[in-house]
Amino acid sequence: MFAEESQWQVGGGDTPTCESCGREVASVHILRLEGAELTRVHVCQSCAEDLVDQTEGTALVFAVPNLLSGLLSRAAKAETEVEKQPGEPTKMCVVCGTTLSDVLETGMLGCAACYEVFSPQLERGLGAGGSSHSHLGKIPGRVAAGDPTQREVLRLRRMLKELVDSERYEEAASVRDRLAELAQHPVEEV
Amino acid sequence: MERCDFLVTSVGVTRNDSVVPFPHVAEPDLLDELRERVIAQLRRGSAPGEWEIFPLESLSPVQRAYLAERGLMTPAFARARGEVASFGLYKGGLASLEINGQDHLRLLAAREGDHLSELWAMVDSIDDSLEQGMTFAFDERWGYLTARPDEAGTGLKAYAVVQTPALMVAGRVGVLALQLMTRGLLLTPLWDGAGGLFQVSNRGGRGISELFITEAVVEAARDLVEKERSVRKILLRDNPVRVRDHMGRALGVAQRAWVVGWAEAVSLISSVQVGVEMGLIDAPDLTPRYAFELMRRVQPGHLAVEEMGGVHGGLEDPRIDEVRARILRDVFVSARFER
């Protein structure tokens, strides 16, 4: 019964660009039925409004599903141009092996630790830096009650990010192993 | 007599384990161990028999289609192969749980009418129970962590389905969808727009609370229903012959056809039902909710399970279109067009 919220997939990590203005990221996919003619177009929000206004028939509007990969891709490219040296290896999460290229390709992260490892790209792509985007919903009871396992997991994830950022991969691997160990043997309450 | 309502509301809540990688990259043995842990917790946290658990592979395409048609399984999970995926049914269908789909866990619940708050409360309670035996992936800034980072936050998707064929005919849905998008909401055609049915849902769940999400979806859906009422009046006032012609044709086909495809059936039922609300067709029992139940009943999975007695038959069986037509003839046999 759930509707498919998208009718369009952008593969291969392409950055979807508005087909109308050619500048902005395309965030909207429009299906237009005018008479017997069905056309599809992907455009930015601003161009979408003009296009829908001009449609003499039915215009169905869908959100671009993997807009994220496009936004991340733009953020990553901007970052690369400034910071990355030629031949430098791509950033990778040592817990699950997901690389930045994988994230750009699929729009998906591999594990919870990826949120720390790829946080600069996520923040640029999703605008996560502002306090207005901080989490306001339900909090797991264990976090609220100060569960020792949860606290330790959060601490280790932050440590993992710092180690990956400073390219101390051996130490990062031991933190990864400690995280895996915690899944099997939670910390005992003292 | 003219009235219009939410046809169905539903919720989906996504959770992941804090350590096991997400399903698309995790090793199968890790996912299998996680699945066993989840099932054990379900058993511990509920009365005997409340949860029925099925390996996904044990469910036939017809059974999966039936569950997806009832809002108890997402289309993507229904299509998945998933050797380590399982499906849980709570109290015979009040709620359900997908294990190892795109994310580790996705709780679902759907009910006819406006019940978003109650559905969230029920799923929230199941979520609390699951958490007793698991450590969910959570970050104080990002919220609950999901495989797709744009879905992180509350992990909650709330849906309300409305019947707005007049807005569709008047060419208004595109503009309204764009307006809703700027408020973080989506207006998506349900069943490819057949019958003018649309689903309102939240786009993401970060930086907002569950209460805000459910209230925003309900408010937007109510606003659409009000607009639909206005446009119906305008259409009938400005184009009375066209409107009567459309309703009359729909009723005629519903009463006389012997082979009807599903999308056509949904359009026919919707048109006749709107005709009843406008006072053009006499069929007193055809309330919006009964019409929606009828639309669901004539979906391929429902016909195969409920009318053709087969859970392993094919969804492409041509007899399905004949059974669908018979049901429409039976339901609309006494309906008549007001002159």
XYZ file of C-alpha atoms in Angstrom:
529
model
C 0.000 0.000 0.000
C 2.981 2.307 0.410
C 3.517 4.478 -2.644
C 6.921 4.429 -4.264
C 8.075 7.918 -3.412
C 10.321 8.158 -6.414
C 10.082 7.304 -10.093
C 13.643 8.127 -10.913
C 17.046 6.784 -9.973
C 20.344 8.455 -10.739
C 23.028 5.819 -10.903
C 26.787 5.872 -10.941
C 27.213 8.675 -8.455
C 26.232 11.271 -11.031
C 25.398 14.680 -9.722
C 21.838 15.331 -10.888
C 21.671 18.764 -12.462
C 18.496 20.658 -13.319
C 17.537 19.980 -16.949
C 15.995 23.424 -17.215
C 18.545 25.892 -15.811
C 21.553 23.562 -15.942
C 22.982 25.032 -12.745
C 21.188 23.873 -9.601
C 20.979 20.314 -8.229
C 17.814 18.628 -9.514
C 15.667 17.851 -6.485
C 12.349 17.195 -8.188
C 11.213 14.681 -10.778
C 8.090 15.664 -12.720
C 5.842 13.372 -14.756
C 3.704 15.444 -17.119
C 0.637 14.046 -18.855
C -0.644 16.459 -21.496
C -3.232 14.862 -23.760
C -1.749 11.482 -24.645
C 1.827 12.653 -24.246
C 3.806 11.610 -21.178
C 7.087 13.386 -20.465
C 9.574 13.110 -17.602
C 11.962 15.790 -16.478
C 14.184 16.382 -13.456
C 14.619 19.944 -12.330
C 15.449 22.150 -9.338
C 12.709 23.408 -7.026
C 12.595 26.845 -8.627
C 12.301 25.592 -12.223
C 9.765 22.966 -11.073
C 7.344 25.696 -10.022
C 7.479 27.332 -13.485
C 7.129 23.982 -15.231
C 4.127 22.867 -13.200
C 2.466 26.259 -13.780
C 2.893 25.824 -17.525
C 1.547 22.250 -17.621
C -1.840 21.968 -19.337
C -2.780 18.608 -17.896
C -1.614 16.577 -14.947
C 1.803 17.074 -13.376
C 2.883 14.508 -10.770
C 5.776 15.568 -8.573
C 8.292 13.213 -6.966
C 11.271 13.934 -4.727
C 14.590 12.770 -6.141
C 15.468 9.756 -3.979
C 19.219 9.816 -4.019
C 19.507 13.559 -4.011
C 21.849 12.868 -1.149
C 24.475 11.248 -3.325
C 24.346 14.275 -5.608
C 24.746 16.688 -2.732
C 27.487 14.583 -1.173
C 29.195 14.310 -4.514
C 29.251 18.095 -4.892
C 30.454 18.521 -1.328
C 33.149 15.885 -1.803
C 34.341 17.383 -5.087
C 34.604 20.832 -3.534
C 36.533 19.353 -0.639
C 38.800 17.306 -2.897
C 39.733 20.307 -5.001
C 40.881 22.106 -1.877
C 42.343 19.394 0.319
C 43.133 16.136 -1.455
C 46.445 15.486 -3.136
C 46.681 13.392 -6.349
C 47.171 9.697 -5.570
C 45.912 10.047 -2.005
C 43.677 7.083 -1.042
C 39.964 7.659 -0.658
C 38.568 7.899 2.869
C 37.353 4.566 4.271
C 35.474 3.374 7.353
C 37.630 0.721 9.014
C 34.657 -0.907 10.745
C 32.720 -1.893 7.635
C 35.090 -1.095 4.757
C 32.755 1.438 3.147
C 34.664 4.069 1.168
C 33.673 7.608 0.296
C 33.282 6.421 -3.307
C 30.764 3.792 -2.126
C 28.768 6.456 -0.317
C 28.760 8.713 -3.366
C 27.752 5.801 -5.588
C 24.867 4.506 -3.480
C 23.918 7.312 -1.101
C 24.148 4.734 1.697
C 26.429 4.382 4.712
C 27.732 0.990 5.814
C 27.452 1.183 9.600
C 26.914 3.481 12.554
C 30.624 4.364 12.664
C 30.373 5.753 9.092
C 28.466 8.707 10.525
C 31.622 9.759 12.349
C 34.048 8.877 9.555
C 32.129 10.732 6.838
C 30.713 13.488 9.036
C 32.410 16.371 7.142
C 30.844 15.230 3.855
C 27.482 14.536 5.491
C 27.452 17.922 7.151
C 28.235 19.688 3.903
C 25.795 17.557 1.893
C 22.933 17.589 4.353
C 23.591 20.832 6.182
C 23.868 19.041 9.494
C 26.010 21.670 11.143
C 23.265 23.986 12.294
C 21.654 23.428 15.666
C 18.255 23.588 13.969
C 18.992 20.104 12.595
C 20.015 18.536 15.895
C 17.954 15.557 16.927
C 14.760 16.516 18.738
C 12.883 13.227 18.807
C 12.836 10.140 20.958
C 16.029 9.109 22.738
C 16.757 5.451 23.537
C 16.077 4.704 27.187
C 19.603 3.406 27.577
C 21.094 6.725 26.444
C 18.740 8.693 28.668
C 19.621 6.478 31.629
C 23.329 6.612 30.906
C 23.732 2.982 29.831
C 27.446 2.130 30.086
C 27.536 0.145 26.814
C 25.918 2.958 24.887
C 28.237 5.527 26.452
C 31.265 3.403 25.589
C 30.046 2.887 21.998
C 29.635 6.637 21.511
C 33.073 7.292 23.033
C 34.739 4.687 20.817
C 33.018 6.027 17.705
C 34.318 9.513 18.356
C 37.793 8.058 18.963
C 37.516 6.063 15.730
C 36.762 9.193 13.758
C 39.732 11.051 15.192
C 42.062 8.129 14.459
C 40.823 7.805 10.865
C 41.089 11.554 10.341
C 44.709 11.443 11.487
C 45.333 8.297 9.367
C 46.312 6.180 12.401
C 44.740 3.105 10.865
C 46.313 0.445 13.118
C 44.969 2.089 16.246
C 41.628 2.599 14.490
C 41.503 -1.127 13.776
C 41.888 -1.959 17.451
C 39.067 0.460 18.302
C 36.965 -1.269 15.653
C 37.707 -4.636 17.284
C 36.712 -3.242 20.675
C 33.388 -2.075 19.182
C 32.774 -5.561 17.798
C 33.624 -7.055 21.181
C 31.099 -4.784 22.894
C 28.339 -6.198 20.701
C 29.009 -9.656 22.172
C 29.851 -8.651 25.752
C 28.174 -5.446 26.942
C 29.830 -3.380 29.659
C 28.735 -4.412 33.161
C 27.174 -1.721 35.324
C 29.557 -0.879 38.208
C -23.979 14.181 1.891
C -20.670 15.381 0.516
C -17.876 14.260 2.773
C -14.302 13.267 2.345
C -11.937 11.727 4.859
C -8.522 10.133 5.380
C -8.734 6.707 3.867
C -5.874 5.150 5.766
C -2.976 6.246 7.959
C 0.227 4.330 8.563
C 3.647 4.605 10.187
C 7.068 3.070 9.625
C 9.907 3.223 12.169
C 13.505 2.312 11.305
C 16.116 1.097 13.781
C 19.598 -0.411 13.513
C 21.944 -2.236 15.838
C 24.759 -0.013 17.090
C 27.597 -2.348 16.114
C 26.569 -4.751 13.329
C 27.079 -3.096 9.897
C 23.942 -2.269 7.928
C 22.463 -5.175 5.916
C 23.849 -4.207 2.493
C 27.457 -4.593 3.744
C 27.233 -6.930 6.771
C 28.388 -10.549 6.650
C 25.425 -12.976 6.552
C 26.452 -14.696 9.799
C 26.362 -11.365 11.663
C 22.924 -10.608 10.247
C 21.756 -14.110 11.128
C 22.955 -13.676 14.714
C 21.206 -10.291 14.868
C 17.999 -11.828 13.539
C 18.065 -14.492 16.256
C 18.650 -11.811 18.895
C 15.680 -9.778 17.641
C 13.379 -12.791 17.542
C 14.432 -13.819 21.066
C 13.668 -10.320 22.332
C 10.284 -10.303 20.596
C 9.432 -13.547 22.400
C 10.674 -12.216 25.755
C 8.865 -8.896 25.457
C 5.419 -10.139 24.444
C 2.718 -12.594 25.426
C 2.877 -16.059 23.801
C 1.479 -16.031 20.266
C 1.474 -12.235 19.877
C 4.267 -12.387 17.300
C 4.354 -14.787 14.341
C 7.779 -14.862 12.674
C 8.430 -16.046 9.110
C 11.698 -16.325 7.187
C 11.158 -13.999 4.208
C 12.025 -16.788 1.792
C 9.151 -18.899 3.145
C 6.621 -16.284 1.970
C 5.355 -16.747 -1.605
C 5.095 -13.804 -4.036
C 1.319 -13.831 -3.534
C 1.644 -13.691 0.259
C 4.181 -10.873 0.020
C 1.930 -8.964 -2.385
C -0.984 -9.397 0.026
C 1.043 -8.062 2.969
C 2.367 -5.117 0.915
C -1.184 -4.307 -0.214
C -2.253 -4.147 3.449
C 0.591 -1.774 4.368
C 2.316 -4.434 6.491
C 5.333 -4.836 4.202
C 7.234 -2.244 2.163
C 7.409 -2.857 -1.613
C 11.215 -3.014 -1.456
C 11.163 -5.710 1.259
C 8.516 -7.655 -0.685
C 10.853 -7.690 -3.700
C 13.963 -8.620 -1.681
C 15.612 -12.039 -1.842
C 17.124 -11.892 1.635
C 18.362 -15.249 2.972
C 18.830 -13.623 6.385
C 15.648 -11.544 6.279
C 12.593 -12.366 8.369
C 9.128 -10.935 8.741
C 7.125 -10.616 11.969
C 3.368 -10.169 12.261
C 2.042 -8.648 15.516
C -1.389 -9.667 16.834
C -2.599 -10.952 13.484
C -1.705 -7.779 11.586
C -1.984 -4.814 13.982
C 1.689 -4.166 13.242
C 4.611 -5.882 11.549
C 8.394 -6.003 11.604
C 10.867 -6.336 8.742
C 14.204 -7.766 9.870
C 17.320 -7.212 7.730
C 15.776 -5.269 4.868
C 17.458 -1.987 3.885
C 17.987 -1.470 7.631
C 18.123 -3.977 10.473
C 14.585 -3.283 11.693
C 11.539 -1.559 10.295
C 8.312 -1.551 12.291
C 5.103 -0.917 10.345
C 1.461 -0.357 11.214
C -1.551 0.820 9.200
C -5.218 1.391 9.943
C -8.213 2.839 8.088
C -9.088 6.429 9.082
C -7.125 9.041 11.018
C -5.138 7.054 13.595
C -1.587 8.357 13.209
C -1.125 9.200 16.903
C -2.402 5.808 18.060
C -0.295 3.964 15.500
C 2.824 5.836 16.582
C 2.021 5.118 20.251
C 1.692 1.378 19.524
C 4.882 1.196 17.455
C 6.712 3.334 20.047
C 5.785 0.792 22.694
C 7.053 -2.137 20.570
C 10.232 -0.133 19.934
C 10.720 0.275 23.718
C 10.264 -3.442 24.181
C 12.825 -4.284 21.484
C 15.282 -1.860 23.008
C 15.308 -3.870 26.227
C 17.361 -6.515 24.450
C 19.298 -4.427 21.937
C 21.499 -1.358 21.713
C 20.223 0.775 18.859
C 22.537 2.884 16.693
C 21.999 6.405 17.971
C 23.860 9.687 17.938
C 22.833 12.688 19.984
C 23.087 14.984 16.989
C 21.938 12.695 14.165
C 19.335 10.753 16.147
C 18.644 7.118 15.217
C 21.149 6.105 12.553
C 19.950 4.568 9.284
C 21.580 3.134 6.163
C 20.424 6.184 4.210
C 21.648 9.240 6.148
C 18.798 11.399 4.874
C 16.460 9.064 6.805
C 18.335 9.427 10.112
C 16.688 11.230 13.018
C 13.456 9.946 14.476
C 13.462 7.088 11.949
C 9.720 7.732 11.679
C 7.778 7.945 8.431
C 4.125 8.897 8.825
C 1.598 8.497 6.007
C -1.974 9.626 5.373
C -3.857 8.647 2.215
C -6.466 11.016 0.809
C -8.803 10.749 -2.165
C -8.390 13.887 -4.259
C -9.465 13.117 -7.843
C -10.912 16.605 -8.378
C -7.583 18.239 -7.496
C -5.923 15.882 -9.953
C -8.402 16.629 -12.752
C -8.046 20.356 -12.081
C -4.262 20.067 -12.446
C -3.600 21.278 -8.888
C -1.654 18.360 -7.392
C 1.695 19.376 -8.901
C 1.586 22.854 -7.377
C 0.421 21.482 -4.032
C 3.163 18.835 -4.032
C 5.819 21.509 -4.557
C 4.347 23.625 -1.764
C 4.390 20.662 0.605
C 7.964 19.836 -0.370
C 9.127 23.194 0.958
C 7.593 22.165 4.311
C 9.456 18.839 4.359
C 6.454 16.815 3.189
C 5.792 14.667 0.131
C 2.572 14.285 -1.858
C 2.969 11.052 -3.796
C 0.437 9.349 -6.052
C -0.640 6.062 -4.495
C -1.035 3.265 -7.068
C 0.343 5.539 -9.832
C -2.445 8.057 -9.274
C -5.290 5.647 -10.075
C -8.549 6.976 -8.620
C -6.864 10.241 -7.611
C -5.485 8.685 -4.408
C -2.473 10.453 -2.903
C -0.212 9.764 0.034
C 1.034 12.579 2.276
C 4.218 11.725 4.167
C 7.176 13.383 5.883
C 10.372 13.497 3.881
C 12.885 13.173 6.701
C 12.991 12.944 10.453
C 15.922 15.061 11.620
C 15.566 18.178 13.721
C 11.872 17.493 14.363
C 10.006 15.415 16.904
C 7.660 12.498 16.278
C 4.741 14.614 17.500
C 5.562 17.367 15.013
C 5.824 14.832 12.173
C 2.429 13.244 12.831
C 0.774 16.646 13.335
C 2.325 18.084 10.165
C 1.146 15.127 8.059
C -2.377 15.265 9.494
C -2.605 19.027 9.015
C -1.417 18.834 5.403
C -3.788 15.961 4.625
C -6.747 17.833 6.168
C -5.875 20.899 4.119
C -5.888 18.783 0.934
C -9.269 17.325 1.846
C -10.688 20.845 2.267
C -9.275 21.934 -1.085
C -10.696 18.809 -2.722
C -14.167 19.694 -1.399
C -13.955 23.182 -2.868
C -12.736 22.001 -6.254
C -15.476 19.358 -6.490
C -18.098 22.061 -6.028
C -16.460 24.244 -8.658
C -16.203 21.372 -11.148
C -19.862 20.452 -10.705
C -20.937 24.077 -10.991
C -18.839 24.871 -14.062
C -18.968 21.528 -15.896
C -22.146 19.706 -14.767
C -22.556 17.693 -17.963
C -18.912 16.557 -18.060
C -18.993 15.558 -14.397
C -22.254 13.615 -14.817
C -20.914 11.965 -17.967
C -17.757 10.854 -16.139
C -19.646 9.413 -13.145
C -22.310 7.797 -15.336
C -19.733 6.068 -17.516
C -17.865 4.810 -14.449
C -21.016 3.329 -12.941
C -22.019 1.796 -16.262
C -18.688 0.049 -16.720
C -18.601 -1.101 -13.062
C -22.083 -2.648 -13.458
C -21.548 -4.230 -16.872
C -17.876 -5.125 -17.459
C -16.652 -8.744 -17.371
C -12.909 -8.111 -17.396
C -11.424 -5.232 -15.371
C -7.764 -4.477 -14.650
C -6.782 -3.251 -11.199
C -5.932 0.384 -12.059
C -9.181 0.695 -14.008
C -11.124 -0.800 -11.088
C -9.626 1.724 -8.655
C -10.591 4.591 -10.986
C -14.123 3.245 -11.399
C -14.663 2.796 -7.654
C -13.244 6.248 -6.923
C -15.417 7.935 -9.548
C -18.596 6.199 -8.398
C -17.810 6.959 -4.758
C -17.254 10.662 -5.518
C -20.521 10.566 -7.481
C -22.246 9.280 -4.336
C -20.726 12.073 -2.249
C -21.871 14.652 -4.804
C -25.401 13.266 -4.730
C -25.270 12.115 -8.355
C -25.295 8.370 -7.660
C -27.501 6.485 -5.231
C -25.402 3.857 -3.432
C -25.766 4.673 0.270
C -23.278 2.101 1.575
C -20.396 3.386 -0.540
C -18.638 5.535 2.073
C -15.071 6.660 1.358
C -13.663 4.012 3.710
C -15.783 1.218 2.265
C -14.690 2.329 -1.213
C -11.047 2.176 -0.104
C -11.537 -1.279 1.395
C -13.086 -2.335 -1.915
C -10.083 -0.919 -3.810
C -7.772 -2.963 -1.602
C -9.950 -6.059 -1.935
C -9.631 -6.046 -5.732
C -5.817 -5.825 -5.734
C -4.114 -8.867 -7.271
C -2.710 -10.241 -3.991
C -6.025 -9.903 -2.179
C -7.982 -11.558 -4.994
C -5.500 -14.427 -5.179
C -5.609 -15.029 -1.392
C -9.207 -14.192 -0.505
C -11.191 -15.019 -3.639
C -9.200 -17.670 -5.455
C -8.058 -19.684 -2.458
C -4.452 -19.801 -3.509
C -1.444 -18.493 -1.705
C 0.985 -19.919 -4.239
C -0.892 -19.046 -7.439
C 0.318 -16.478 -9.939
C -0.452 -12.791 -9.641
C -0.643 -12.662 -13.447
C -3.469 -15.216 -13.697
C -5.947 -13.736 -16.244
C -8.854 -15.000 -14.149
C -7.990 -12.314 -11.588
C -9.400 -9.624 -13.919
C -12.594 -11.656 -14.333
C -13.042 -12.155 -10.571
C -12.459 -8.424 -10.055
C -15.167 -7.568 -12.600
C -17.607 -9.967 -10.887
C -17.024 -8.299 -7.521
C -17.687 -4.856 -9.012
C -20.891 -6.088 -10.690
C -22.070 -7.559 -7.361
C -21.225 -4.475 -5.303
C -22.791 -1.996 -7.713
C -25.792 -4.083 -8.780
C -28.317 -1.862 -7.013
C -26.541 1.471 -7.482
C -28.349 3.867 -9.784
C -27.707 7.250 -11.328
C -29.834 10.110 -10.013
C -31.492 12.022 -12.843
